[in-house]
Structures are given as C-alpha cells and as structure tokens.
PDB file of C-alpha atoms and ligand atoms in Angstrom:
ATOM      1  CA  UNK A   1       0.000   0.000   0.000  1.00 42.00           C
ATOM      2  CA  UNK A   2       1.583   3.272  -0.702  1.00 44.00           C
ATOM      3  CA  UNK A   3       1.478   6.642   0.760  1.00 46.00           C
ATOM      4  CA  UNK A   4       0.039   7.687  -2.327  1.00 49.00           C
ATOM      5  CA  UNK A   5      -3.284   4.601  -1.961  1.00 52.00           C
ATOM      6  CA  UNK A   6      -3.887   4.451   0.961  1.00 53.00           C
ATOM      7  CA  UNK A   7      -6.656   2.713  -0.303  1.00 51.00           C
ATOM      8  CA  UNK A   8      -5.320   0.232  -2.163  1.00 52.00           C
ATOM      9  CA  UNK A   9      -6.737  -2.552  -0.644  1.00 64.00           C
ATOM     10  CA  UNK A  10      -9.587  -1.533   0.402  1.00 70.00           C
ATOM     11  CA  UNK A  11     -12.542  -3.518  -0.794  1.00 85.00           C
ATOM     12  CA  UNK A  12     -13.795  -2.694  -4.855  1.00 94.00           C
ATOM     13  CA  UNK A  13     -16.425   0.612  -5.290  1.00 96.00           C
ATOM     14  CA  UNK A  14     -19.722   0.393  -7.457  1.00 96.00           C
ATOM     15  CA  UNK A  15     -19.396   2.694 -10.372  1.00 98.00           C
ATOM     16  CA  UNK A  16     -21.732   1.631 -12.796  1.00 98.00           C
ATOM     17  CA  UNK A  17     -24.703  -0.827 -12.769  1.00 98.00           C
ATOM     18  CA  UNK A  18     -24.827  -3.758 -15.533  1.00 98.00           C
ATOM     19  CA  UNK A  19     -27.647  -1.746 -17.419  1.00 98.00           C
ATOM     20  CA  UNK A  20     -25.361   1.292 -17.321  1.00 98.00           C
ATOM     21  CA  UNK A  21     -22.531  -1.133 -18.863  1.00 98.00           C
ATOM     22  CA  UNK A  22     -25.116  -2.342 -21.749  1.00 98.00           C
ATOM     23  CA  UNK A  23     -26.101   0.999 -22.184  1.00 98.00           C
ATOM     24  CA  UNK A  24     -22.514   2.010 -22.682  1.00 98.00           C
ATOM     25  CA  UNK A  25     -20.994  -0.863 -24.765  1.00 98.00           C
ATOM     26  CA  UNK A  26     -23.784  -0.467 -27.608  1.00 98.00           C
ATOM     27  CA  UNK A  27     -22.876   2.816 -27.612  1.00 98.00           C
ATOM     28  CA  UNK A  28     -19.434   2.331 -27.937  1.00 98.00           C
ATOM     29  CA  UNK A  29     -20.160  -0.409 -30.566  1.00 98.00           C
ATOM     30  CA  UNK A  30     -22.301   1.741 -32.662  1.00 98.00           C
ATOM     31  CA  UNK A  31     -19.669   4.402 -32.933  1.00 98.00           C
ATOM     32  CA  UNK A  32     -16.955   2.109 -34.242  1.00 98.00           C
ATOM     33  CA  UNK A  33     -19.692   0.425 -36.827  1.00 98.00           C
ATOM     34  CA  UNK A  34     -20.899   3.881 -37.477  1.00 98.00           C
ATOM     35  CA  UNK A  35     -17.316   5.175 -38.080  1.00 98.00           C
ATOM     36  CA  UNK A  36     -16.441   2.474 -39.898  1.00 98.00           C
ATOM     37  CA  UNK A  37     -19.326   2.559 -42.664  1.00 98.00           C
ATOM     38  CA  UNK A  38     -19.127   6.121 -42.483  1.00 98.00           C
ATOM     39  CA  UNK A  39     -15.296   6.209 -43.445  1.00 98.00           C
ATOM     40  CA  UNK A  40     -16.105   3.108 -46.033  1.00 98.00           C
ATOM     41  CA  UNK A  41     -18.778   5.593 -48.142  1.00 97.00           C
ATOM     42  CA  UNK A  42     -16.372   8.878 -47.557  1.00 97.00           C
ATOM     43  CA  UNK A  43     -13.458   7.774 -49.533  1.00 96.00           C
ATOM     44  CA  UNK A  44     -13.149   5.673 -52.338  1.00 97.00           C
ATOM     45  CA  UNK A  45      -9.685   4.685 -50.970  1.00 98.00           C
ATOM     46  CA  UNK A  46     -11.957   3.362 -47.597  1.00 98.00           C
ATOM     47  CA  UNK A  47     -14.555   1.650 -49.627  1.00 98.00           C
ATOM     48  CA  UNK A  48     -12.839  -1.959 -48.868  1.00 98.00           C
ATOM     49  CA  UNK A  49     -14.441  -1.286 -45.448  1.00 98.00           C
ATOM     50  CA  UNK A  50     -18.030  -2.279 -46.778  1.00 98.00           C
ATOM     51  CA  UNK A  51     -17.130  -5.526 -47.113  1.00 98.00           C
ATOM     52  CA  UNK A  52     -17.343  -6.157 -43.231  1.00 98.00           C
ATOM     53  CA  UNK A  53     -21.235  -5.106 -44.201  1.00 98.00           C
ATOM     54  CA  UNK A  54     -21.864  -7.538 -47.008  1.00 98.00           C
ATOM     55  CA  UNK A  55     -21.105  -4.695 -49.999  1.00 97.00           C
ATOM     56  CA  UNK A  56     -21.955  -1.196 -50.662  1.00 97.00           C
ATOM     57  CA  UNK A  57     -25.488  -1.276 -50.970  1.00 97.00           C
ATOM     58  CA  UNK A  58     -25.945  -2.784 -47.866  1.00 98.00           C
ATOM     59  CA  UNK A  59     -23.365  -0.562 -46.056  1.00 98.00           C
ATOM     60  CA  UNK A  60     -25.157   2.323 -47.491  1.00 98.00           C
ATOM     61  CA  UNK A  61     -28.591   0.906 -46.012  1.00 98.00           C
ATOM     62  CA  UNK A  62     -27.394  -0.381 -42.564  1.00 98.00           C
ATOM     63  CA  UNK A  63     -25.428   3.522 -41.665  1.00 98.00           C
ATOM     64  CA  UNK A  64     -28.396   5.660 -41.002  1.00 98.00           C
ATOM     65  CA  UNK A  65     -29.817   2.604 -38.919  1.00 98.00           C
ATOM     66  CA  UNK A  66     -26.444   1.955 -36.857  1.00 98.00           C
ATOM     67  CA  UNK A  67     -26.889   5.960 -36.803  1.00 98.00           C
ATOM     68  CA  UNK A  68     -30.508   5.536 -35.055  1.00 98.00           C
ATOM     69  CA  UNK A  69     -29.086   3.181 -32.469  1.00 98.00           C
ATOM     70  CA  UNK A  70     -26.638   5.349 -31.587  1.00 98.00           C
ATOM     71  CA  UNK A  71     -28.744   8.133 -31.143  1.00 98.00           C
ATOM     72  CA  UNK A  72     -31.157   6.311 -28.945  1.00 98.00           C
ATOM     73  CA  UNK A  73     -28.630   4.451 -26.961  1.00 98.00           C
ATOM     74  CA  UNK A  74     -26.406   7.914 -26.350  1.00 98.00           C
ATOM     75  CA  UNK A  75     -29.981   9.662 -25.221  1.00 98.00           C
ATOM     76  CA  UNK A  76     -30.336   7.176 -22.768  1.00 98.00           C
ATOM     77  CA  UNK A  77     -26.348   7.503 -21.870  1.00 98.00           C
ATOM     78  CA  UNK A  78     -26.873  11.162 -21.740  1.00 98.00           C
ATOM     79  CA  UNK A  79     -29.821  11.345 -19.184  1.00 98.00           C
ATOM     80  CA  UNK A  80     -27.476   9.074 -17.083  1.00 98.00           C
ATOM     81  CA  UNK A  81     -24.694  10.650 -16.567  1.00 98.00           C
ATOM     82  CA  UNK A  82     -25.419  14.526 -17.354  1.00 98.00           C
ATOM     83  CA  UNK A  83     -25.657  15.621 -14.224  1.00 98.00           C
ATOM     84  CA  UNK A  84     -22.749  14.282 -12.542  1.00 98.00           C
ATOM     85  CA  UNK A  85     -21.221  16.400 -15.908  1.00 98.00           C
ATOM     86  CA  UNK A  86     -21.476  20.037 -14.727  1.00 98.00           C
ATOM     87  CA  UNK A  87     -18.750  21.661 -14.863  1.00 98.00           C
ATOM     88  CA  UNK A  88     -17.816  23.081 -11.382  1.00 97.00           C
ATOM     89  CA  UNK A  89     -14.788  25.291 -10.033  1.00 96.00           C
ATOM     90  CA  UNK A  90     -12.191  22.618  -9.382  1.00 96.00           C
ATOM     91  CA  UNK A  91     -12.539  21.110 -12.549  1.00 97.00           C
ATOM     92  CA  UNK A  92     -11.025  24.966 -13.874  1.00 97.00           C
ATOM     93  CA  UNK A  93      -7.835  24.247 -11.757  1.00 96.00           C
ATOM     94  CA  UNK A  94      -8.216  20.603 -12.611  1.00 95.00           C
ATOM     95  CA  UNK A  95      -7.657  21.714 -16.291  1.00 96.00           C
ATOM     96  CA  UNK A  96      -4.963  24.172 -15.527  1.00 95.00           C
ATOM     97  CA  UNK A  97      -3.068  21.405 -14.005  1.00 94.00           C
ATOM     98  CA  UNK A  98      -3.306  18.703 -16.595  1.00 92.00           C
ATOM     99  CA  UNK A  99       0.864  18.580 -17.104  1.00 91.00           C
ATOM    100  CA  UNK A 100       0.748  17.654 -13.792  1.00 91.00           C
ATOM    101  CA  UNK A 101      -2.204  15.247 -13.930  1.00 89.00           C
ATOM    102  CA  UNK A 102      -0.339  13.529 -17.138  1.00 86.00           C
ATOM    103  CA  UNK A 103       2.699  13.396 -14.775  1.00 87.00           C
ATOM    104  CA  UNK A 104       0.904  11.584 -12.331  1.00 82.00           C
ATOM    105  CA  UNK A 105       1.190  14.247  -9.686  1.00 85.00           C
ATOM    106  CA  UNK A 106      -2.660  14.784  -8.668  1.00 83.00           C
ATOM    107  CA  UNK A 107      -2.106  15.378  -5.319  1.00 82.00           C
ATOM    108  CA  UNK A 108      -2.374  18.914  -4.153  1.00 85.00           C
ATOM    109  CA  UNK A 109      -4.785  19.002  -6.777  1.00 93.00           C
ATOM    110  CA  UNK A 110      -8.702  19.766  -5.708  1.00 95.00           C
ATOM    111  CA  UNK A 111     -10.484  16.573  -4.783  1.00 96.00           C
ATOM    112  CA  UNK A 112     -12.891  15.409  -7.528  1.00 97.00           C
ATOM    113  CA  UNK A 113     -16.145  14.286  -7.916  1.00 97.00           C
ATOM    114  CA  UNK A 114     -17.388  11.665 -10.149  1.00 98.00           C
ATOM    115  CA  UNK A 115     -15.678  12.673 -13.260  1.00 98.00           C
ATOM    116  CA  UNK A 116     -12.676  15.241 -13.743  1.00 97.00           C
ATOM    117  CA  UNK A 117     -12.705  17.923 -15.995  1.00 98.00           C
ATOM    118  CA  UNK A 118     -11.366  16.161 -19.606  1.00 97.00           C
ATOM    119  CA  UNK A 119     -13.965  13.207 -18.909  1.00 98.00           C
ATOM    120  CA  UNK A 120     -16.575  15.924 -18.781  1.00 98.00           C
ATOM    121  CA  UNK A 121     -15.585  17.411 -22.211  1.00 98.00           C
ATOM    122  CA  UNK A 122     -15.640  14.203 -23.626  1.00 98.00           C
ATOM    123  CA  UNK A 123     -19.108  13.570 -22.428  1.00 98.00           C
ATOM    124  CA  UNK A 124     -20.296  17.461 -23.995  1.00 98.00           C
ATOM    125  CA  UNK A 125     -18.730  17.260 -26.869  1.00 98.00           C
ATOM    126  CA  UNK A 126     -20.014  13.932 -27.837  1.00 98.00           C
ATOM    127  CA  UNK A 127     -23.233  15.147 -27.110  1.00 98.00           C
ATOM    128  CA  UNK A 128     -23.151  17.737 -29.043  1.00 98.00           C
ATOM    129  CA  UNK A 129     -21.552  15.956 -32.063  1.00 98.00           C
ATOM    130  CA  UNK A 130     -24.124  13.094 -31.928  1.00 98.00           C
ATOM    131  CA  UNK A 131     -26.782  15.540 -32.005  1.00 98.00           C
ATOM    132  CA  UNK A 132     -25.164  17.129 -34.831  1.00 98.00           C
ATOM    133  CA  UNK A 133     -24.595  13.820 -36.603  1.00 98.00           C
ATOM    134  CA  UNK A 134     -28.196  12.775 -36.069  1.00 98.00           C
ATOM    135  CA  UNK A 135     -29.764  15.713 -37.274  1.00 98.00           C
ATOM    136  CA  UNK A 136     -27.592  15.869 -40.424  1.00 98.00           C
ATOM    137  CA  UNK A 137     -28.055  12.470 -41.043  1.00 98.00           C
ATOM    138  CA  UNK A 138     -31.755  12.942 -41.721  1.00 98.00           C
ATOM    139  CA  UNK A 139     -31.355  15.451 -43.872  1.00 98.00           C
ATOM    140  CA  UNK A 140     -29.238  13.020 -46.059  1.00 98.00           C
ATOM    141  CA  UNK A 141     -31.442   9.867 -45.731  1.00 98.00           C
ATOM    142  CA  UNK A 142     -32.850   9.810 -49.225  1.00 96.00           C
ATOM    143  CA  UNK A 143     -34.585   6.568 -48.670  1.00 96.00           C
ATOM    144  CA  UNK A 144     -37.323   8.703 -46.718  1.00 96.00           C
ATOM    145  CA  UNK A 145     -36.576  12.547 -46.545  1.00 96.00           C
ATOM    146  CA  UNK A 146     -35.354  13.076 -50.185  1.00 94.00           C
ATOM    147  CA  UNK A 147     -38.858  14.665 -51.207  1.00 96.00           C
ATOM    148  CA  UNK A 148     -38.675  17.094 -48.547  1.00 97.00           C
ATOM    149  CA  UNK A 149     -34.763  18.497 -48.847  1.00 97.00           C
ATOM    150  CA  UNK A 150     -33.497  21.127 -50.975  1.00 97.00           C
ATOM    151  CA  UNK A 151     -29.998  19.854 -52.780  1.00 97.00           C
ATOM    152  CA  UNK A 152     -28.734  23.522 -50.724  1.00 98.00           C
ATOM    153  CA  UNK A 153     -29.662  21.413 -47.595  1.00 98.00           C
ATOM    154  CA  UNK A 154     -28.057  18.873 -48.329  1.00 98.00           C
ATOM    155  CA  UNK A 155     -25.117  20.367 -49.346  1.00 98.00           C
ATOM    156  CA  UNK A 156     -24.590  22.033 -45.855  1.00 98.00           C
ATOM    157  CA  UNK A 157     -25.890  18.592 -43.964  1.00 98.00           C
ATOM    158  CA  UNK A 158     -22.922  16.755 -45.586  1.00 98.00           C
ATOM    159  CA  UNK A 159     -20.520  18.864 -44.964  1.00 98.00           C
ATOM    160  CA  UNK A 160     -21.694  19.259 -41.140  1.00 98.00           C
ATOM    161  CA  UNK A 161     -22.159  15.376 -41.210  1.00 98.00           C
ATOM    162  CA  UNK A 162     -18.252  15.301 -42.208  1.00 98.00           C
ATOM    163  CA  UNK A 163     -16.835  17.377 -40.348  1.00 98.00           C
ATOM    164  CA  UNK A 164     -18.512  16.324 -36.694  1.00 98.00           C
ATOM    165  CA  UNK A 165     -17.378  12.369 -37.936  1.00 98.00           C
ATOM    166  CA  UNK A 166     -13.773  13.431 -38.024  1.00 98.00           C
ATOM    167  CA  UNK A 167     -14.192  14.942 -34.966  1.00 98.00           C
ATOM    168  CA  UNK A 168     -16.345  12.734 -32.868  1.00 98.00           C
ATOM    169  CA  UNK A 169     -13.620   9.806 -33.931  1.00 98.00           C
ATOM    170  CA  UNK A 170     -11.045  11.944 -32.893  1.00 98.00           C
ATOM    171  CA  UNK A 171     -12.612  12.563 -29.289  1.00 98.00           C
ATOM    172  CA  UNK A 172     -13.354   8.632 -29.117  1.00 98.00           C
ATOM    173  CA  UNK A 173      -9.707   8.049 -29.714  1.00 98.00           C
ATOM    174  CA  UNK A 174      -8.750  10.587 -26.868  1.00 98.00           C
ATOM    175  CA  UNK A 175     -11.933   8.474 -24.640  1.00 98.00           C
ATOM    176  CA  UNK A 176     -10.472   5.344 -24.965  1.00 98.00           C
ATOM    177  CA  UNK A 177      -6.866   6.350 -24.501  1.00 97.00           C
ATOM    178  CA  UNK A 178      -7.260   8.093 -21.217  1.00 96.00           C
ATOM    179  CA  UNK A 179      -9.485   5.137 -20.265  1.00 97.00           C
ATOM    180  CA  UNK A 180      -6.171   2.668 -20.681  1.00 97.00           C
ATOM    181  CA  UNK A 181      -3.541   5.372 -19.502  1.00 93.00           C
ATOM    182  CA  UNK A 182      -5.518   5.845 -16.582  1.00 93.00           C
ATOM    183  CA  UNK A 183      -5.124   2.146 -15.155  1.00 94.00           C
ATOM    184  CA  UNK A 184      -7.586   0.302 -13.360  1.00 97.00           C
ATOM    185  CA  UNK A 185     -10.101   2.665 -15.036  1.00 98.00           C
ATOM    186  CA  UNK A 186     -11.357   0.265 -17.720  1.00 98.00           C
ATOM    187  CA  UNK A 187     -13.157  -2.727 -15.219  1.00 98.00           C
ATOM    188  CA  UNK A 188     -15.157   0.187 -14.430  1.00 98.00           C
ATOM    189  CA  UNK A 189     -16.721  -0.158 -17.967  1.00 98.00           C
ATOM    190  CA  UNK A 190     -16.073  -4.099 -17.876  1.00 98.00           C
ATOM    191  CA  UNK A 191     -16.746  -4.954 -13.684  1.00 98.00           C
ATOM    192  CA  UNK A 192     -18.798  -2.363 -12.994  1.00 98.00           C
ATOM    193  CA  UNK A 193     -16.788  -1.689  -9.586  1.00 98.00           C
ATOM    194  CA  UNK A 194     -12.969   0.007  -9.555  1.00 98.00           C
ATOM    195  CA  UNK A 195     -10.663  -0.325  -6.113  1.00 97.00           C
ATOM    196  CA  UNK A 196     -10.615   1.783  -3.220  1.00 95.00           C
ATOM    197  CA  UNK A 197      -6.805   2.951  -4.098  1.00 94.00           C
ATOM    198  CA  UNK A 198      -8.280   4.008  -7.834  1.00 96.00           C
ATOM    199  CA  UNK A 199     -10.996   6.003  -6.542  1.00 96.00           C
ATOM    200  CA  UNK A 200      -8.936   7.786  -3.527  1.00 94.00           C
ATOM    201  CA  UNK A 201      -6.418   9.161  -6.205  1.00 93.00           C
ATOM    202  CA  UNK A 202      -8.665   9.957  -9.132  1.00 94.00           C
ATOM    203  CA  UNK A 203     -11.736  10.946  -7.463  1.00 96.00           C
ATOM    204  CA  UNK A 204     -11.339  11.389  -3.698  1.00 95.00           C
ATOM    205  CA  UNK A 205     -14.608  13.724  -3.700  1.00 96.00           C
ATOM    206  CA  UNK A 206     -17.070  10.892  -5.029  1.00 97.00           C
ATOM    207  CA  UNK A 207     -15.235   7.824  -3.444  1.00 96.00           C
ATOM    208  CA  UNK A 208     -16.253   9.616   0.093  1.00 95.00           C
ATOM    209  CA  UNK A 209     -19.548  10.259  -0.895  1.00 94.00           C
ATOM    210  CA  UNK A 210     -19.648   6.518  -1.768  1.00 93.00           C
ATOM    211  CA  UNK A 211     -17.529   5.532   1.878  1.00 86.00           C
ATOM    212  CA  UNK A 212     -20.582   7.580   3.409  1.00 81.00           C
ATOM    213  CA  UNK A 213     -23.288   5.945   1.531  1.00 75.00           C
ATOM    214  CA  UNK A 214     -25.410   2.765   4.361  1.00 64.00           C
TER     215      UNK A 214
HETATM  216  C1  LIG B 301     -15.090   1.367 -27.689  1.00 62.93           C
HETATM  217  C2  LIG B 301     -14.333   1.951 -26.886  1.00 62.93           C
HETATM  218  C3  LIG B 301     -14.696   2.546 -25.564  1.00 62.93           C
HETATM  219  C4  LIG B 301     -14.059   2.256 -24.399  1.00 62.93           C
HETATM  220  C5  LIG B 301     -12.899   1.273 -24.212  1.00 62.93           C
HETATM  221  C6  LIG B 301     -14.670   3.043 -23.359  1.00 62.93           C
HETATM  222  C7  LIG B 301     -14.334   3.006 -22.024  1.00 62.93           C
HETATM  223  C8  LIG B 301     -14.953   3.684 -21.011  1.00 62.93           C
HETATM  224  C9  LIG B 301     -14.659   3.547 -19.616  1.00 62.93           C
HETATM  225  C10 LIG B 301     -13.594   2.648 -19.029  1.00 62.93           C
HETATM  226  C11 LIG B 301     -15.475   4.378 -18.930  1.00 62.93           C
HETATM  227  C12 LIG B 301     -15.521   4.580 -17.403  1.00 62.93           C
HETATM  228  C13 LIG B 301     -14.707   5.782 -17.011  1.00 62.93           C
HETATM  229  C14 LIG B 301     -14.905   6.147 -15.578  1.00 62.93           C
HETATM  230  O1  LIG B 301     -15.895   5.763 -14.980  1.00 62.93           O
HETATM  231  O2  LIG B 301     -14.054   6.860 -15.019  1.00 62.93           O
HETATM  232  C15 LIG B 301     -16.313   5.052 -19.880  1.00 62.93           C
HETATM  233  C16 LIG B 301     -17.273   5.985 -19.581  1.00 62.93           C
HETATM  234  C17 LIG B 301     -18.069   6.641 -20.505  1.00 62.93           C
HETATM  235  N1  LIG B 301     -18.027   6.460 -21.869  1.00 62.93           N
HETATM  236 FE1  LIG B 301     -16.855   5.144 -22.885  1.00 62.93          FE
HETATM  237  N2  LIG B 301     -15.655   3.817 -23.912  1.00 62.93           N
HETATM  238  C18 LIG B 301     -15.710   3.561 -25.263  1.00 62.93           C
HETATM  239  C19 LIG B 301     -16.556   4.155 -26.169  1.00 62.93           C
HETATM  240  C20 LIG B 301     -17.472   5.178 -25.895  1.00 62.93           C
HETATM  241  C21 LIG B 301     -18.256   5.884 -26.854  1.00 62.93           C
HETATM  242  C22 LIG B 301     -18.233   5.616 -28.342  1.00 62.93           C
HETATM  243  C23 LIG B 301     -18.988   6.809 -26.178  1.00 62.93           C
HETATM  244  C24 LIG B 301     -19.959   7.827 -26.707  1.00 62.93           C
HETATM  245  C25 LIG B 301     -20.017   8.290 -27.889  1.00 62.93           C
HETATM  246  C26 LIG B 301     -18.667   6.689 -24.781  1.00 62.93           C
HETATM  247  C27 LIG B 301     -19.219   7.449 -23.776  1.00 62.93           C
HETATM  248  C28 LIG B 301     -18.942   7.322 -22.430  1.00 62.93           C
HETATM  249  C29 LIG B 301     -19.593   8.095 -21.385  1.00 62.93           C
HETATM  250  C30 LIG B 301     -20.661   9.165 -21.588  1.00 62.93           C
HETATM  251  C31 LIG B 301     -19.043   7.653 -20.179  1.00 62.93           C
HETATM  252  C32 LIG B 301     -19.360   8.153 -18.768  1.00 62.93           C
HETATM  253  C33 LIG B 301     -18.393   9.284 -18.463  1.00 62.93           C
HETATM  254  C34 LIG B 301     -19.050  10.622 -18.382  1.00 62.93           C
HETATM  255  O3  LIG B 301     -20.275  10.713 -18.280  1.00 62.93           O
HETATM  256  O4  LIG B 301     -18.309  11.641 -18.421  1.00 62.93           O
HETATM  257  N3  LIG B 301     -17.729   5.683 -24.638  1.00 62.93           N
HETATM  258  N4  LIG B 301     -15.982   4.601 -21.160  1.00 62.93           N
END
C-alpha cells in the first residue's frame, strides 16, 4: 500500500450498474460500426471497409440505422450521466493542471467528484456531435426525406455530417486512450466496480460520498 493509496486494498467501489454497462458498450459499438461505414462511403480509398457489411449497398442501407441506435442508446447515456457532468470550479484548476495530472502528480490538486474535468468534455462534446450527426443524417437519408430536402440542404448537412465524424472519432480516440492510460479505469466499464486505491487518487470527492453511503 503506498502513501500515495492508501486505499489500495480496500474492498472494490460500485461505479456503474450492468444496465449502465449495456447501455454504454452499444454505444461504444455503434460508434466504431458507425465510423467504420461512415469512413467506407467517404473515400473511395476506404470503400474496402463495406465488405465487413456484405457490400456497398448494404453498407449504405445499414449507416443511417447503426446511426438511429446510436442516437437512442447515447440519449439514454446522456440522461445518465449529465448531471454528474457540470462543470464546477475545481474542474477549472483541474484543467490548468493537466501537465501535472499527465505526470501523475494529482495530489495537491482539488479533490474530484465523479468525473474530472477532460472526462466531462468528452461527455459534452459527444453530445453535441451526436446531435449534430443525427440531425444531419436525416437530412441526407434519401430513402425517406429526399422529397422534402433542398440539394442547398443537403449540401450544408454533408458537410456538417463530415466534419462532426472526423471529430467525434477523434474525441473517441482521446476516450479510450485516457481510459487505458488511466489504469484500473477500464473494469469500471467491464466490472462495474474500480478499487478503493483508484478512486482515492482519481476521485477522492465521489469515493467519500460513496464511503458515506449505508
Ligand atoms: C469502444 C471503446 C470505448 C471504451 C474502451 C470506453 C471506455 C470507457 C470507460 C472505461 C469508462 C468509465 C470511465 C470512468 O468511470 O471513469 C467510460 C465511460 C463513458 N463512456 Fe466510454 N468507452 C468507449 C466508447 C465510448 C463511446 C463511443 C462513447 C460515446 C459516444 C462513450 C461514452 C462514455 C460516457 C458518456 C461515459 C461516462 C463518463 C461521463 O459521463 O463523463 N464511450 N468509457
């Protein structure tokens, strides 16, 4: 046990129950199908990608349906967690003191709640994105909207649609990094629980609200 954890060994914390876990997983799932018919219909140099969806046609017909799950399953993500994403003072200095985070030097640092600061952007920005991504998407779903679009519309829906892909990938990338760098972070996601020593360092605030809890 170090002077660091004292923790360590204290018995595993709840973080998320098995329905949050579903909830999350076909979210993540969607996103990586999503991204990877999206790229495969972006690019002709990508287009060997539909043939993990049985060929163009039906990569072009399965997207906007991935895109609905995604939607639906991030909404219910969304009304989860959003409140435990509010963006308070300490998450300010948190961000100010990210060399030092990455350096592993979080004490001294305010305590934290739930999530910290970077965790919280991820969780706005994807929300934003996917609402983005939706909303463009109908515009470009011929198969039931084409009567009722302008080509102008869709025009500015695919280049919207584009551009909040690229960067809702590139936030996923930064999402799944920080959840390996950060280690013992990812059996939250997997067990549902993390250990006493994880919570103490990362998020002393919440792990005593948790300690408190009958
Ligand atoms: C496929 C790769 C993914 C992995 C390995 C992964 C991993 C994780 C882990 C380990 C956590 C728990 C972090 C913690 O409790 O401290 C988490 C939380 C979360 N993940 Fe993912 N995730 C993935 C994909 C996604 C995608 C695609 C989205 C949404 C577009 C997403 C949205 C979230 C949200 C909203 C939370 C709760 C954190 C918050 O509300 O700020 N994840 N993820």
């Amino acid at each position: 046990m170090s002077a660091e954890t004292p923790h360590a060994e204290a018995p595993p914390v709840n973080r998320y129950t098995t329905t949050a876990r579903i909830n999350h997983w076909i979210t993540a799932v969607s996103l990586v199908l999503l991204a990877l018919s999206g790229l495969a219909l972006f690019h002709p140099s990508l287009f060997f990608f539909t043939y993990l969806f049985g060929g163009g046609q039906l990569t072009r017909a399965l997207h906007p349906w991935i895109g609905v799950v995604l939607a639906v399953s991030f909404l219910g993500l969304f009304f989860r967690f959003f409140t435990l994403n509010f963006w308070k003072r300490e998450d300010t200095v948190w961000m100010k003191n990210l060399g030092a985070v990455i350096n592993n030097k979080e004490e001294g640092l305010p305590e934290l709640g739930k999530y910290n600061a970077g965790q919280k952007l991820v969780f706005w920005g994807q929300s934003i994105l996917i609402l983005v991504l939706f909303c463009s998407g109908i515009v470009l779903w011929d198969t039931y909207f084409a009567d009722v679009i302008s080509i102008d519309q869709k025009r500015l829906a695919a280049v919207a649609h584009a551009l909040c892909a690229i960067a809702a990938i590139l936030i996923w990338i930064v999402h799944v990094y920080a959840a390996i760098w950060v280690k013992g972070t990812l059996r939250a996601m997997t067990r549902g629980s993390v250990t006493g020593g994880w919570a103490w360092k990362h998020h002393r605030k919440w792990f005593r609200q948790e300690v408190g809890k009958p």
